[in-house]
mmCIF file with all atom_site columns, N, CA and C in Angstrom:
data_model
loop_
_atom_site.group_PDB
_atom_site.id
_atom_site.type_symbol
_atom_site.label_atom_id
_atom_site.label_alt_id
_atom_site.label_comp_id
_atom_site.label_asym_id
_atom_site.label_entity_id
_atom_site.label_seq_id
_atom_site.pdbx_PDB_ins_code
_atom_site.Cartn_x
_atom_site.Cartn_y
_atom_site.Cartn_z
_atom_site.occupancy
_atom_site.B_iso_or_equiv
_atom_site.pdbx_formal_charge
_atom_site.auth_seq_id
_atom_site.auth_comp_id
_atom_site.auth_asym_id
_atom_site.auth_atom_id
_atom_site.pdbx_PDB_model_num
ATOM 1   N N  . UNK P 1 1  ? 28.804 15.947  -42.837 1.00 0.00 ? 107 UNK P N  1
ATOM 2   C CA . UNK P 1 1  ? 30.061 16.246  -43.338 1.00 0.00 ? 107 UNK P CA 1
ATOM 3   C C  . UNK P 1 1  ? 31.134 15.690  -42.475 1.00 0.00 ? 107 UNK P C  1
ATOM 4   N N  . UNK P 1 2  ? 32.159 15.073  -43.110 1.00 0.00 ? 108 UNK P N  1
ATOM 5   C CA . UNK P 1 2  ? 33.304 14.469  -42.324 1.00 0.00 ? 108 UNK P CA 1
ATOM 6   C C  . UNK P 1 2  ? 34.284 15.622  -41.942 1.00 0.00 ? 108 UNK P C  1
ATOM 7   N N  . UNK P 1 3  ? 34.767 15.499  -40.729 1.00 0.00 ? 109 UNK P N  1
ATOM 8   C CA . UNK P 1 3  ? 35.833 16.536  -40.381 1.00 0.00 ? 109 UNK P CA 1
ATOM 9   C C  . UNK P 1 3  ? 37.068 16.415  -41.222 1.00 0.00 ? 109 UNK P C  1
ATOM 10  N N  . UNK P 1 4  ? 37.695 17.502  -41.510 1.00 0.00 ? 110 UNK P N  1
ATOM 11  C CA . UNK P 1 4  ? 38.964 17.498  -42.239 1.00 0.00 ? 110 UNK P CA 1
ATOM 12  C C  . UNK P 1 4  ? 40.104 17.056  -41.445 1.00 0.00 ? 110 UNK P C  1
ATOM 13  N N  . UNK P 1 5  ? 41.169 16.518  -42.074 1.00 0.00 ? 111 UNK P N  1
ATOM 14  C CA . UNK P 1 5  ? 42.351 16.071  -41.386 1.00 0.00 ? 111 UNK P CA 1
ATOM 15  C C  . UNK P 1 5  ? 42.338 14.699  -40.880 1.00 0.00 ? 111 UNK P C  1
ATOM 16  N N  . UNK P 1 6  ? 43.359 14.293  -40.215 1.00 0.00 ? 112 UNK P N  1
ATOM 17  C CA . UNK P 1 6  ? 43.550 12.968  -39.717 1.00 0.00 ? 112 UNK P CA 1
ATOM 18  C C  . UNK P 1 6  ? 43.140 12.877  -38.296 1.00 0.00 ? 112 UNK P C  1
ATOM 19  N N  . UNK P 1 7  ? 42.112 12.097  -38.062 1.00 0.00 ? 113 UNK P N  1
ATOM 20  C CA . UNK P 1 7  ? 41.612 11.862  -36.682 1.00 0.00 ? 113 UNK P CA 1
ATOM 21  C C  . UNK P 1 7  ? 42.180 10.616  -36.146 1.00 0.00 ? 113 UNK P C  1
ATOM 22  N N  . UNK P 1 8  ? 42.047 10.379  -34.802 1.00 0.00 ? 114 UNK P N  1
ATOM 23  C CA . UNK P 1 8  ? 42.550 9.061   -34.243 1.00 0.00 ? 114 UNK P CA 1
ATOM 24  C C  . UNK P 1 8  ? 41.712 7.898   -34.841 1.00 0.00 ? 114 UNK P C  1
ATOM 25  N N  . UNK P 1 9  ? 40.506 8.105   -35.063 1.00 0.00 ? 115 UNK P N  1
ATOM 26  C CA . UNK P 1 9  ? 39.654 7.075   -35.617 1.00 0.00 ? 115 UNK P CA 1
ATOM 27  C C  . UNK P 1 9  ? 40.144 6.651   -37.094 1.00 0.00 ? 115 UNK P C  1
ATOM 28  N N  . UNK P 1 10 ? 40.402 7.609   -37.838 1.00 0.00 ? 116 UNK P N  1
ATOM 29  C CA . UNK P 1 10 ? 40.911 7.414   -39.180 1.00 0.00 ? 116 UNK P CA 1
ATOM 30  C C  . UNK P 1 10 ? 42.262 6.768   -39.240 1.00 0.00 ? 116 UNK P C  1
ATOM 31  N N  . UNK P 1 11 ? 43.148 7.195   -38.267 1.00 0.00 ? 117 UNK P N  1
ATOM 32  C CA . UNK P 1 11 ? 44.475 6.570   -38.168 1.00 0.00 ? 117 UNK P CA 1
ATOM 33  C C  . UNK P 1 11 ? 44.323 5.135   -37.818 1.00 0.00 ? 117 UNK P C  1
ATOM 34  N N  . UNK P 1 12 ? 43.419 4.844   -36.895 1.00 0.00 ? 118 UNK P N  1
ATOM 35  C CA . UNK P 1 12 ? 43.141 3.491   -36.499 1.00 0.00 ? 118 UNK P CA 1
ATOM 36  C C  . UNK P 1 12 ? 42.704 2.597   -37.692 1.00 0.00 ? 118 UNK P C  1
ATOM 37  N N  . UNK P 1 13 ? 41.741 3.174   -38.471 1.00 0.00 ? 119 UNK P N  1
ATOM 38  C CA . UNK P 1 13 ? 41.244 2.418   -39.569 1.00 0.00 ? 119 UNK P CA 1
ATOM 39  C C  . UNK P 1 13 ? 42.340 2.149   -40.613 1.00 0.00 ? 119 UNK P C  1
ATOM 40  N N  . UNK P 1 14 ? 43.163 3.160   -40.908 1.00 0.00 ? 120 UNK P N  1
ATOM 41  C CA . UNK P 1 14 ? 44.224 2.923   -41.847 1.00 0.00 ? 120 UNK P CA 1
ATOM 42  C C  . UNK P 1 14 ? 45.264 1.929   -41.289 1.00 0.00 ? 120 UNK P C  1
ATOM 43  N N  . UNK P 1 15 ? 45.560 1.988   -40.024 1.00 0.00 ? 121 UNK P N  1
ATOM 44  C CA . UNK P 1 15 ? 46.547 1.047   -39.444 1.00 0.00 ? 121 UNK P CA 1
ATOM 45  C C  . UNK P 1 15 ? 46.065 -0.357  -39.454 1.00 0.00 ? 121 UNK P C  1
ATOM 46  N N  . UNK P 1 16 ? 44.764 -0.538  -39.065 1.00 0.00 ? 122 UNK P N  1
ATOM 47  C CA . UNK P 1 16 ? 44.270 -1.910  -39.105 1.00 0.00 ? 122 UNK P CA 1
ATOM 48  C C  . UNK P 1 16 ? 44.090 -2.473  -40.593 1.00 0.00 ? 122 UNK P C  1
ATOM 49  N N  . UNK P 1 17 ? 43.738 -1.614  -41.440 1.00 0.00 ? 123 UNK P N  1
ATOM 50  C CA . UNK P 1 17 ? 43.585 -1.995  -42.840 1.00 0.00 ? 123 UNK P CA 1
ATOM 51  C C  . UNK P 1 17 ? 45.017 -2.370  -43.390 1.00 0.00 ? 123 UNK P C  1
ATOM 52  N N  . UNK P 1 18 ? 46.049 -1.619  -43.042 1.00 0.00 ? 124 UNK P N  1
ATOM 53  C CA . UNK P 1 18 ? 47.319 -1.938  -43.540 1.00 0.00 ? 124 UNK P CA 1
ATOM 54  C C  . UNK P 1 18 ? 47.906 -3.265  -42.948 1.00 0.00 ? 124 UNK P C  1
ATOM 55  N N  . UNK P 1 19 ? 47.669 -3.439  -41.653 1.00 0.00 ? 125 UNK P N  1
ATOM 56  C CA . UNK P 1 19 ? 48.230 -4.598  -41.020 1.00 0.00 ? 125 UNK P CA 1
ATOM 57  C C  . UNK P 1 19 ? 47.516 -5.888  -41.499 1.00 0.00 ? 125 UNK P C  1
ATOM 58  N N  . UNK P 1 20 ? 46.182 -5.811  -41.622 1.00 0.00 ? 126 UNK P N  1
ATOM 59  C CA . UNK P 1 20 ? 45.459 -6.993  -42.090 1.00 0.00 ? 126 UNK P CA 1
ATOM 60  C C  . UNK P 1 20 ? 45.746 -7.324  -43.547 1.00 0.00 ? 126 UNK P C  1
ATOM 61  N N  . UNK P 1 21 ? 45.951 -6.324  -44.338 1.00 0.00 ? 127 UNK P N  1
ATOM 62  C CA . UNK P 1 21 ? 46.314 -6.610  -45.727 1.00 0.00 ? 127 UNK P CA 1
ATOM 63  C C  . UNK P 1 21 ? 47.696 -7.246  -45.774 1.00 0.00 ? 127 UNK P C  1
ATOM 64  N N  . UNK P 1 22 ? 48.666 -6.894  -44.977 1.00 0.00 ? 128 UNK P N  1
ATOM 65  C CA . UNK P 1 22 ? 49.970 -7.529  -44.910 1.00 0.00 ? 128 UNK P CA 1
ATOM 66  C C  . UNK P 1 22 ? 49.730 -8.960  -44.497 1.00 0.00 ? 128 UNK P C  1
ATOM 67  N N  . UNK P 1 23 ? 48.878 -9.206  -43.489 1.00 0.00 ? 129 UNK P N  1
ATOM 68  C CA . UNK P 1 23 ? 48.658 -10.590 -42.974 1.00 0.00 ? 129 UNK P CA 1
ATOM 69  C C  . UNK P 1 23 ? 48.116 -11.405 -44.110 1.00 0.00 ? 129 UNK P C  1
ATOM 70  N N  . UNK P 1 24 ? 47.157 -10.848 -44.853 1.00 0.00 ? 130 UNK P N  1
ATOM 71  C CA . UNK P 1 24 ? 46.549 -11.621 -45.899 1.00 0.00 ? 130 UNK P CA 1
ATOM 72  C C  . UNK P 1 24 ? 47.534 -11.965 -47.024 1.00 0.00 ? 130 UNK P C  1
ATOM 73  N N  . UNK P 1 25 ? 48.452 -10.982 -47.370 1.00 0.00 ? 131 UNK P N  1
ATOM 74  C CA . UNK P 1 25 ? 49.467 -11.186 -48.366 1.00 0.00 ? 131 UNK P CA 1
ATOM 75  C C  . UNK P 1 25 ? 50.395 -12.236 -48.003 1.00 0.00 ? 131 UNK P C  1
ATOM 76  N N  . UNK P 1 26 ? 50.865 -12.186 -46.729 1.00 0.00 ? 132 UNK P N  1
ATOM 77  C CA . UNK P 1 26 ? 51.776 -13.220 -46.244 1.00 0.00 ? 132 UNK P CA 1
ATOM 78  C C  . UNK P 1 26 ? 51.155 -14.595 -46.242 1.00 0.00 ? 132 UNK P C  1
ATOM 79  N N  . UNK P 1 27 ? 49.832 -14.694 -45.953 1.00 0.00 ? 133 UNK P N  1
ATOM 80  C CA . UNK P 1 27 ? 49.133 -15.971 -46.050 1.00 0.00 ? 133 UNK P CA 1
ATOM 81  C C  . UNK P 1 27 ? 49.077 -16.414 -47.494 1.00 0.00 ? 133 UNK P C  1
ATOM 82  N N  . UNK P 1 28 ? 48.832 -15.528 -48.396 1.00 0.00 ? 134 UNK P N  1
ATOM 83  C CA . UNK P 1 28 ? 48.756 -15.943 -49.800 1.00 0.00 ? 134 UNK P CA 1
ATOM 84  C C  . UNK P 1 28 ? 50.138 -16.407 -50.293 1.00 0.00 ? 134 UNK P C  1
ATOM 85  N N  . UNK P 1 29 ? 51.172 -15.750 -49.848 1.00 0.00 ? 135 UNK P N  1
ATOM 86  C CA . UNK P 1 29 ? 52.582 -16.148 -50.222 1.00 0.00 ? 135 UNK P CA 1
ATOM 87  C C  . UNK P 1 29 ? 52.758 -17.571 -49.745 1.00 0.00 ? 135 UNK P C  1
ATOM 88  N N  . UNK P 1 30 ? 52.388 -17.823 -48.502 1.00 0.00 ? 136 UNK P N  1
ATOM 89  C CA . UNK P 1 30 ? 52.527 -19.226 -48.048 1.00 0.00 ? 136 UNK P CA 1
ATOM 90  C C  . UNK P 1 30 ? 51.749 -20.204 -48.812 1.00 0.00 ? 136 UNK P C  1
ATOM 91  N N  . UNK P 1 31 ? 50.501 -19.842 -49.196 1.00 0.00 ? 137 UNK P N  1
ATOM 92  C CA . UNK P 1 31 ? 49.697 -20.790 -50.042 1.00 0.00 ? 137 UNK P CA 1
ATOM 93  C C  . UNK P 1 31 ? 50.332 -21.011 -51.421 1.00 0.00 ? 137 UNK P C  1
ATOM 94  N N  . UNK P 1 32 ? 50.927 -19.960 -51.933 1.00 0.00 ? 138 UNK P N  1
ATOM 95  C CA . UNK P 1 32 ? 51.620 -20.152 -53.278 1.00 0.00 ? 138 UNK P CA 1
ATOM 96  C C  . UNK P 1 32 ? 52.831 -21.116 -53.100 1.00 0.00 ? 138 UNK P C  1
ATOM 97  N N  . UNK P 1 33 ? 53.554 -20.936 -51.995 1.00 0.00 ? 139 UNK P N  1
ATOM 98  C CA . UNK P 1 33 ? 54.684 -21.788 -51.723 1.00 0.00 ? 139 UNK P CA 1
ATOM 99  C C  . UNK P 1 33 ? 54.249 -23.224 -51.586 1.00 0.00 ? 139 UNK P C  1
ATOM 100 N N  . UNK P 1 34 ? 53.210 -23.449 -50.841 1.00 0.00 ? 140 UNK P N  1
ATOM 101 C CA . UNK P 1 34 ? 52.581 -24.773 -50.723 1.00 0.00 ? 140 UNK P CA 1
ATOM 102 C C  . UNK P 1 34 ? 52.189 -25.370 -52.092 1.00 0.00 ? 140 UNK P C  1
ATOM 103 N N  . UNK P 1 35 ? 51.536 -24.512 -52.847 1.00 0.00 ? 141 UNK P N  1
ATOM 104 C CA . UNK P 1 35 ? 51.126 -24.978 -54.188 1.00 0.00 ? 141 UNK P CA 1
ATOM 105 C C  . UNK P 1 35 ? 52.227 -25.376 -55.074 1.00 0.00 ? 141 UNK P C  1
ATOM 106 N N  . UNK P 1 36 ? 53.307 -24.574 -54.983 1.00 0.00 ? 142 UNK P N  1
ATOM 107 C CA . UNK P 1 36 ? 54.534 -24.891 -55.794 1.00 0.00 ? 142 UNK P CA 1
ATOM 108 C C  . UNK P 1 36 ? 55.123 -26.258 -55.345 1.00 0.00 ? 142 UNK P C  1
ATOM 109 N N  . UNK P 1 37 ? 55.156 -26.466 -54.014 1.00 0.00 ? 143 UNK P N  1
ATOM 110 C CA . UNK P 1 37 ? 55.683 -27.645 -53.400 1.00 0.00 ? 143 UNK P CA 1
ATOM 111 C C  . UNK P 1 37 ? 54.829 -28.851 -53.864 1.00 0.00 ? 143 UNK P C  1
ATOM 112 N N  . UNK P 1 38 ? 53.484 -28.685 -53.842 1.00 0.00 ? 144 UNK P N  1
ATOM 113 C CA . UNK P 1 38 ? 52.640 -29.825 -54.243 1.00 0.00 ? 144 UNK P CA 1
ATOM 114 C C  . UNK P 1 38 ? 52.635 -30.152 -55.717 1.00 0.00 ? 144 UNK P C  1
ATOM 115 N N  . UNK P 1 39 ? 52.479 -29.102 -56.509 1.00 0.00 ? 145 UNK P N  1
ATOM 116 C CA . UNK P 1 39 ? 52.241 -29.301 -57.953 1.00 0.00 ? 145 UNK P CA 1
ATOM 117 C C  . UNK P 1 39 ? 53.458 -29.164 -58.815 1.00 0.00 ? 145 UNK P C  1
ATOM 118 N N  . UNK P 1 40 ? 54.414 -28.378 -58.509 1.00 0.00 ? 146 UNK P N  1
ATOM 119 C CA . UNK P 1 40 ? 55.540 -28.181 -59.383 1.00 0.00 ? 146 UNK P CA 1
ATOM 120 C C  . UNK P 1 40 ? 56.757 -29.009 -58.969 1.00 0.00 ? 146 UNK P C  1
ATOM 121 N N  . UNK P 1 41 ? 57.117 -29.028 -57.735 1.00 0.00 ? 147 UNK P N  1
ATOM 122 C CA . UNK P 1 41 ? 58.207 -29.749 -57.280 1.00 0.00 ? 147 UNK P CA 1
ATOM 123 C C  . UNK P 1 41 ? 57.826 -30.744 -56.136 1.00 0.00 ? 147 UNK P C  1
ATOM 124 N N  . UNK P 1 42 ? 57.073 -31.746 -56.412 1.00 0.00 ? 148 UNK P N  1
ATOM 125 C CA . UNK P 1 42 ? 56.753 -32.665 -55.372 1.00 0.00 ? 148 UNK P CA 1
ATOM 126 C C  . UNK P 1 42 ? 57.985 -33.500 -54.919 1.00 0.00 ? 148 UNK P C  1
ATOM 127 N N  . UNK P 1 43 ? 57.971 -33.804 -53.688 1.00 0.00 ? 149 UNK P N  1
ATOM 128 C CA . UNK P 1 43 ? 59.054 -34.653 -53.144 1.00 0.00 ? 149 UNK P CA 1
ATOM 129 C C  . UNK P 1 43 ? 59.009 -36.046 -53.683 1.00 0.00 ? 149 UNK P C  1
ATOM 130 N N  . UNK P 1 44 ? 60.144 -36.607 -54.164 1.00 0.00 ? 150 UNK P N  1
ATOM 131 C CA . UNK P 1 44 ? 60.135 -38.027 -54.684 1.00 0.00 ? 150 UNK P CA 1
ATOM 132 C C  . UNK P 1 44 ? 59.779 -39.029 -53.583 1.00 0.00 ? 150 UNK P C  1
ATOM 133 N N  . UNK P 1 45 ? 58.856 -39.962 -53.911 1.00 0.00 ? 151 UNK P N  1
ATOM 134 C CA . UNK P 1 45 ? 58.480 -40.925 -52.890 1.00 0.00 ? 151 UNK P CA 1
ATOM 135 C C  . UNK P 1 45 ? 58.555 -42.286 -53.509 1.00 0.00 ? 151 UNK P C  1
ATOM 136 N N  . UNK P 1 46 ? 59.088 -43.321 -52.835 1.00 0.00 ? 152 UNK P N  1
ATOM 137 C CA . UNK P 1 46 ? 59.142 -44.685 -53.397 1.00 0.00 ? 152 UNK P CA 1
ATOM 138 C C  . UNK P 1 46 ? 57.761 -45.281 -53.472 1.00 0.00 ? 152 UNK P C  1
ATOM 139 N N  . UNK P 1 47 ? 56.916 -44.911 -52.643 1.00 0.00 ? 153 UNK P N  1
ATOM 140 C CA . UNK P 1 47 ? 55.452 -45.418 -52.681 1.00 0.00 ? 153 UNK P CA 1
ATOM 141 C C  . UNK P 1 47 ? 54.594 -44.295 -52.240 1.00 0.00 ? 153 UNK P C  1
ATOM 142 N N  . UNK P 1 48 ? 53.363 -44.307 -52.715 1.00 0.00 ? 154 UNK P N  1
ATOM 143 C CA . UNK P 1 48 ? 52.450 -43.179 -52.354 1.00 0.00 ? 154 UNK P CA 1
ATOM 144 C C  . UNK P 1 48 ? 52.221 -43.045 -50.811 1.00 0.00 ? 154 UNK P C  1
ATOM 145 N N  . UNK P 1 49 ? 52.441 -41.845 -50.367 1.00 0.00 ? 155 UNK P N  1
ATOM 146 C CA . UNK P 1 49 ? 52.215 -41.551 -48.970 1.00 0.00 ? 155 UNK P CA 1
ATOM 147 C C  . UNK P 1 49 ? 51.412 -40.241 -48.922 1.00 0.00 ? 155 UNK P C  1
ATOM 148 N N  . UNK P 1 50 ? 50.333 -40.231 -48.107 1.00 0.00 ? 156 UNK P N  1
ATOM 149 C CA . UNK P 1 50 ? 49.535 -39.069 -48.006 1.00 0.00 ? 156 UNK P CA 1
ATOM 150 C C  . UNK P 1 50 ? 50.462 -37.911 -47.428 1.00 0.00 ? 156 UNK P C  1
ATOM 151 N N  . UNK P 1 51 ? 50.358 -36.822 -47.991 1.00 0.00 ? 157 UNK P N  1
ATOM 152 C CA . UNK P 1 51 ? 51.233 -35.694 -47.633 1.00 0.00 ? 157 UNK P CA 1
ATOM 153 C C  . UNK P 1 51 ? 50.397 -34.847 -46.639 1.00 0.00 ? 157 UNK P C  1
ATOM 154 N N  . UNK P 1 52 ? 51.119 -34.260 -45.631 1.00 0.00 ? 158 UNK P N  1
ATOM 155 C CA . UNK P 1 52 ? 50.501 -33.429 -44.676 1.00 0.00 ? 158 UNK P CA 1
ATOM 156 C C  . UNK P 1 52 ? 51.292 -32.159 -44.678 1.00 0.00 ? 158 UNK P C  1
ATOM 157 N N  . UNK P 1 53 ? 50.584 -31.017 -44.917 1.00 0.00 ? 159 UNK P N  1
ATOM 158 C CA . UNK P 1 53 ? 51.189 -29.707 -44.962 1.00 0.00 ? 159 UNK P CA 1
ATOM 159 C C  . UNK P 1 53 ? 50.741 -28.923 -43.757 1.00 0.00 ? 159 UNK P C  1
ATOM 160 N N  . UNK P 1 54 ? 51.483 -28.875 -42.659 1.00 0.00 ? 160 UNK P N  1
ATOM 161 C CA . UNK P 1 54 ? 51.049 -28.201 -41.494 1.00 0.00 ? 160 UNK P CA 1
ATOM 162 C C  . UNK P 1 54 ? 50.789 -26.679 -41.601 1.00 0.00 ? 160 UNK P C  1
ATOM 163 N N  . UNK P 1 55 ? 51.440 -26.073 -42.618 1.00 0.00 ? 161 UNK P N  1
ATOM 164 C CA . UNK P 1 55 ? 51.264 -24.558 -42.825 1.00 0.00 ? 161 UNK P CA 1
ATOM 165 C C  . UNK P 1 55 ? 49.955 -24.333 -43.535 1.00 0.00 ? 161 UNK P C  1
ATOM 166 N N  . UNK P 1 56 ? 49.296 -25.260 -44.123 1.00 0.00 ? 162 UNK P N  1
ATOM 167 C CA . UNK P 1 56 ? 48.089 -24.998 -44.927 1.00 0.00 ? 162 UNK P CA 1
ATOM 168 C C  . UNK P 1 56 ? 46.924 -24.413 -44.104 1.00 0.00 ? 162 UNK P C  1
ATOM 169 N N  . UNK P 1 57 ? 46.494 -24.944 -42.997 1.00 0.00 ? 163 UNK P N  1
ATOM 170 C CA . UNK P 1 57 ? 45.400 -24.379 -42.328 1.00 0.00 ? 163 UNK P CA 1
ATOM 171 C C  . UNK P 1 57 ? 45.641 -22.932 -41.793 1.00 0.00 ? 163 UNK P C  1
ATOM 172 N N  . UNK P 1 58 ? 46.825 -22.642 -41.396 1.00 0.00 ? 164 UNK P N  1
ATOM 173 C CA . UNK P 1 58 ? 47.201 -21.307 -40.869 1.00 0.00 ? 164 UNK P CA 1
ATOM 174 C C  . UNK P 1 58 ? 47.208 -20.341 -41.984 1.00 0.00 ? 164 UNK P C  1
ATOM 175 N N  . UNK P 1 59 ? 47.752 -20.739 -43.169 1.00 0.00 ? 165 UNK P N  1
ATOM 176 C CA . UNK P 1 59 ? 47.781 -19.924 -44.305 1.00 0.00 ? 165 UNK P CA 1
ATOM 177 C C  . UNK P 1 59 ? 46.426 -19.495 -44.828 1.00 0.00 ? 165 UNK P C  1
ATOM 178 N N  . UNK P 1 60 ? 45.537 -20.504 -44.912 1.00 0.00 ? 166 UNK P N  1
ATOM 179 C CA . UNK P 1 60 ? 44.169 -20.259 -45.352 1.00 0.00 ? 166 UNK P CA 1
ATOM 180 C C  . UNK P 1 60 ? 43.448 -19.358 -44.414 1.00 0.00 ? 166 UNK P C  1
ATOM 181 N N  . UNK P 1 61 ? 43.713 -19.511 -43.087 1.00 0.00 ? 167 UNK P N  1
ATOM 182 C CA . UNK P 1 61 ? 43.009 -18.674 -42.044 1.00 0.00 ? 167 UNK P CA 1
ATOM 183 C C  . UNK P 1 61 ? 43.610 -17.269 -42.199 1.00 0.00 ? 167 UNK P C  1
ATOM 184 N N  . UNK P 1 62 ? 44.893 -17.130 -42.449 1.00 0.00 ? 168 UNK P N  1
ATOM 185 C CA . UNK P 1 62 ? 45.442 -15.763 -42.597 1.00 0.00 ? 168 UNK P CA 1
ATOM 186 C C  . UNK P 1 62 ? 44.779 -14.978 -43.765 1.00 0.00 ? 168 UNK P C  1
ATOM 187 N N  . UNK P 1 63 ? 44.612 -15.690 -44.868 1.00 0.00 ? 169 UNK P N  1
ATOM 188 C CA . UNK P 1 63 ? 44.001 -15.053 -46.093 1.00 0.00 ? 169 UNK P CA 1
ATOM 189 C C  . UNK P 1 63 ? 42.517 -14.726 -45.798 1.00 0.00 ? 169 UNK P C  1
ATOM 190 N N  . UNK P 1 64 ? 41.832 -15.628 -45.243 1.00 0.00 ? 170 UNK P N  1
ATOM 191 C CA . UNK P 1 64 ? 40.366 -15.466 -45.107 1.00 0.00 ? 170 UNK P CA 1
ATOM 192 C C  . UNK P 1 64 ? 40.147 -14.385 -44.062 1.00 0.00 ? 170 UNK P C  1
ATOM 193 N N  . UNK P 1 65 ? 40.722 -14.546 -42.860 1.00 0.00 ? 171 UNK P N  1
ATOM 194 C CA . UNK P 1 65 ? 40.445 -13.485 -41.826 1.00 0.00 ? 171 UNK P CA 1
ATOM 195 C C  . UNK P 1 65 ? 41.045 -12.227 -42.163 1.00 0.00 ? 171 UNK P C  1
ATOM 196 N N  . UNK P 1 66 ? 42.203 -12.233 -42.793 1.00 0.00 ? 172 UNK P N  1
ATOM 197 C CA . UNK P 1 66 ? 42.833 -10.946 -43.167 1.00 0.00 ? 172 UNK P CA 1
ATOM 198 C C  . UNK P 1 66 ? 41.971 -10.165 -44.133 1.00 0.00 ? 172 UNK P C  1
ATOM 199 N N  . UNK P 1 67 ? 41.442 -10.813 -45.139 1.00 0.00 ? 173 UNK P N  1
ATOM 200 C CA . UNK P 1 67 ? 40.660 -10.153 -46.173 1.00 0.00 ? 173 UNK P CA 1
ATOM 201 C C  . UNK P 1 67 ? 39.319 -9.666  -45.568 1.00 0.00 ? 173 UNK P C  1
ATOM 202 N N  . UNK P 1 68 ? 38.729 -10.482 -44.703 1.00 0.00 ? 174 UNK P N  1
ATOM 203 C CA . UNK P 1 68 ? 37.460 -10.034 -44.102 1.00 0.00 ? 174 UNK P CA 1
ATOM 204 C C  . UNK P 1 68 ? 37.634 -8.818  -43.259 1.00 0.00 ? 174 UNK P C  1
ATOM 205 N N  . UNK P 1 69 ? 38.658 -8.832  -42.353 1.00 0.00 ? 175 UNK P N  1
ATOM 206 C CA . UNK P 1 69 ? 38.915 -7.694  -41.505 1.00 0.00 ? 175 UNK P CA 1
ATOM 207 C C  . UNK P 1 69 ? 39.324 -6.482  -42.260 1.00 0.00 ? 175 UNK P C  1
ATOM 208 N N  . UNK P 1 70 ? 40.171 -6.786  -43.273 1.00 0.00 ? 176 UNK P N  1
ATOM 209 C CA . UNK P 1 70 ? 40.597 -5.565  -44.160 1.00 0.00 ? 176 UNK P CA 1
ATOM 210 C C  . UNK P 1 70 ? 39.430 -5.027  -44.925 1.00 0.00 ? 176 UNK P C  1
ATOM 211 N N  . UNK P 1 71 ? 38.532 -5.855  -45.410 1.00 0.00 ? 177 UNK P N  1
ATOM 212 C CA . UNK P 1 71 ? 37.410 -5.284  -46.187 1.00 0.00 ? 177 UNK P CA 1
ATOM 213 C C  . UNK P 1 71 ? 36.437 -4.450  -45.311 1.00 0.00 ? 177 UNK P C  1
ATOM 214 N N  . UNK P 1 72 ? 36.167 -4.998  -44.082 1.00 0.00 ? 178 UNK P N  1
ATOM 215 C CA . UNK P 1 72 ? 35.346 -4.259  -43.195 1.00 0.00 ? 178 UNK P CA 1
ATOM 216 C C  . UNK P 1 72 ? 35.872 -2.903  -42.866 1.00 0.00 ? 178 UNK P C  1
ATOM 217 N N  . UNK P 1 73 ? 37.143 -2.847  -42.457 1.00 0.00 ? 179 UNK P N  1
ATOM 218 C CA . UNK P 1 73 ? 37.742 -1.561  -42.110 1.00 0.00 ? 179 UNK P CA 1
ATOM 219 C C  . UNK P 1 73 ? 37.873 -0.612  -43.320 1.00 0.00 ? 179 UNK P C  1
ATOM 220 N N  . UNK P 1 74 ? 38.166 -1.207  -44.502 1.00 0.00 ? 180 UNK P N  1
ATOM 221 C CA . UNK P 1 74 ? 38.269 -0.306  -45.684 1.00 0.00 ? 180 UNK P CA 1
ATOM 222 C C  . UNK P 1 74 ? 36.867 0.207   -46.033 1.00 0.00 ? 180 UNK P C  1
ATOM 223 N N  . UNK P 1 75 ? 35.834 -0.590  -45.818 1.00 0.00 ? 181 UNK P N  1
ATOM 224 C CA . UNK P 1 75 ? 34.466 -0.125  -46.064 1.00 0.00 ? 181 UNK P CA 1
ATOM 225 C C  . UNK P 1 75 ? 34.174 1.065   -45.154 1.00 0.00 ? 181 UNK P C  1
ATOM 226 N N  . UNK P 1 76 ? 34.547 0.901   -43.926 1.00 0.00 ? 182 UNK P N  1
ATOM 227 C CA . UNK P 1 76 ? 34.289 1.992   -42.927 1.00 0.00 ? 182 UNK P CA 1
ATOM 228 C C  . UNK P 1 76 ? 35.134 3.305   -43.401 1.00 0.00 ? 182 UNK P C  1
ATOM 229 N N  . UNK P 1 77 ? 36.297 3.138   -43.837 1.00 0.00 ? 183 UNK P N  1
ATOM 230 C CA . UNK P 1 77 ? 37.027 4.236   -44.365 1.00 0.00 ? 183 UNK P CA 1
ATOM 231 C C  . UNK P 1 77 ? 36.353 4.995   -45.540 1.00 0.00 ? 183 UNK P C  1
ATOM 232 N N  . UNK P 1 78 ? 35.804 4.149   -46.445 1.00 0.00 ? 184 UNK P N  1
ATOM 233 C CA . UNK P 1 78 ? 35.122 4.708   -47.624 1.00 0.00 ? 184 UNK P CA 1
ATOM 234 C C  . UNK P 1 78 ? 33.822 5.403   -47.268 1.00 0.00 ? 184 UNK P C  1
ATOM 235 N N  . UNK P 1 79 ? 33.167 4.950   -46.237 1.00 0.00 ? 185 UNK P N  1
ATOM 236 C CA . UNK P 1 79 ? 31.999 5.612   -45.803 1.00 0.00 ? 185 UNK P CA 1
ATOM 237 C C  . UNK P 1 79 ? 32.284 7.021   -45.227 1.00 0.00 ? 185 UNK P C  1
ATOM 238 N N  . UNK P 1 80 ? 33.438 7.205   -44.705 1.00 0.00 ? 186 UNK P N  1
ATOM 239 C CA . UNK P 1 80 ? 33.815 8.484   -44.056 1.00 0.00 ? 186 UNK P CA 1
ATOM 240 C C  . UNK P 1 80 ? 34.112 9.506   -45.103 1.00 0.00 ? 186 UNK P C  1
ATOM 241 N N  . UNK P 1 81 ? 34.515 9.032   -46.342 1.00 0.00 ? 187 UNK P N  1
ATOM 242 C CA . UNK P 1 81 ? 34.923 10.085  -47.349 1.00 0.00 ? 187 UNK P CA 1
ATOM 243 C C  . UNK P 1 81 ? 33.701 10.538  -48.112 1.00 0.00 ? 187 UNK P C  1
#
């Protein structure tokens, strides 16, 4: 049986879940912005030039790591209930 009330462990789990979910959302927003820049409003170019988007690797990492860490901590929270 789980103890009633808010424990330090549960506060930690909720805090980490919240922070990592925010990180994943911000990464997804950056990915959407890059997608809009690439597919909807591409920059006009006189000749084909390979485009480099320096924000892309960081945004993908934010989404992947954020969702993995969030999922793990959320699963631990669900086990406690």
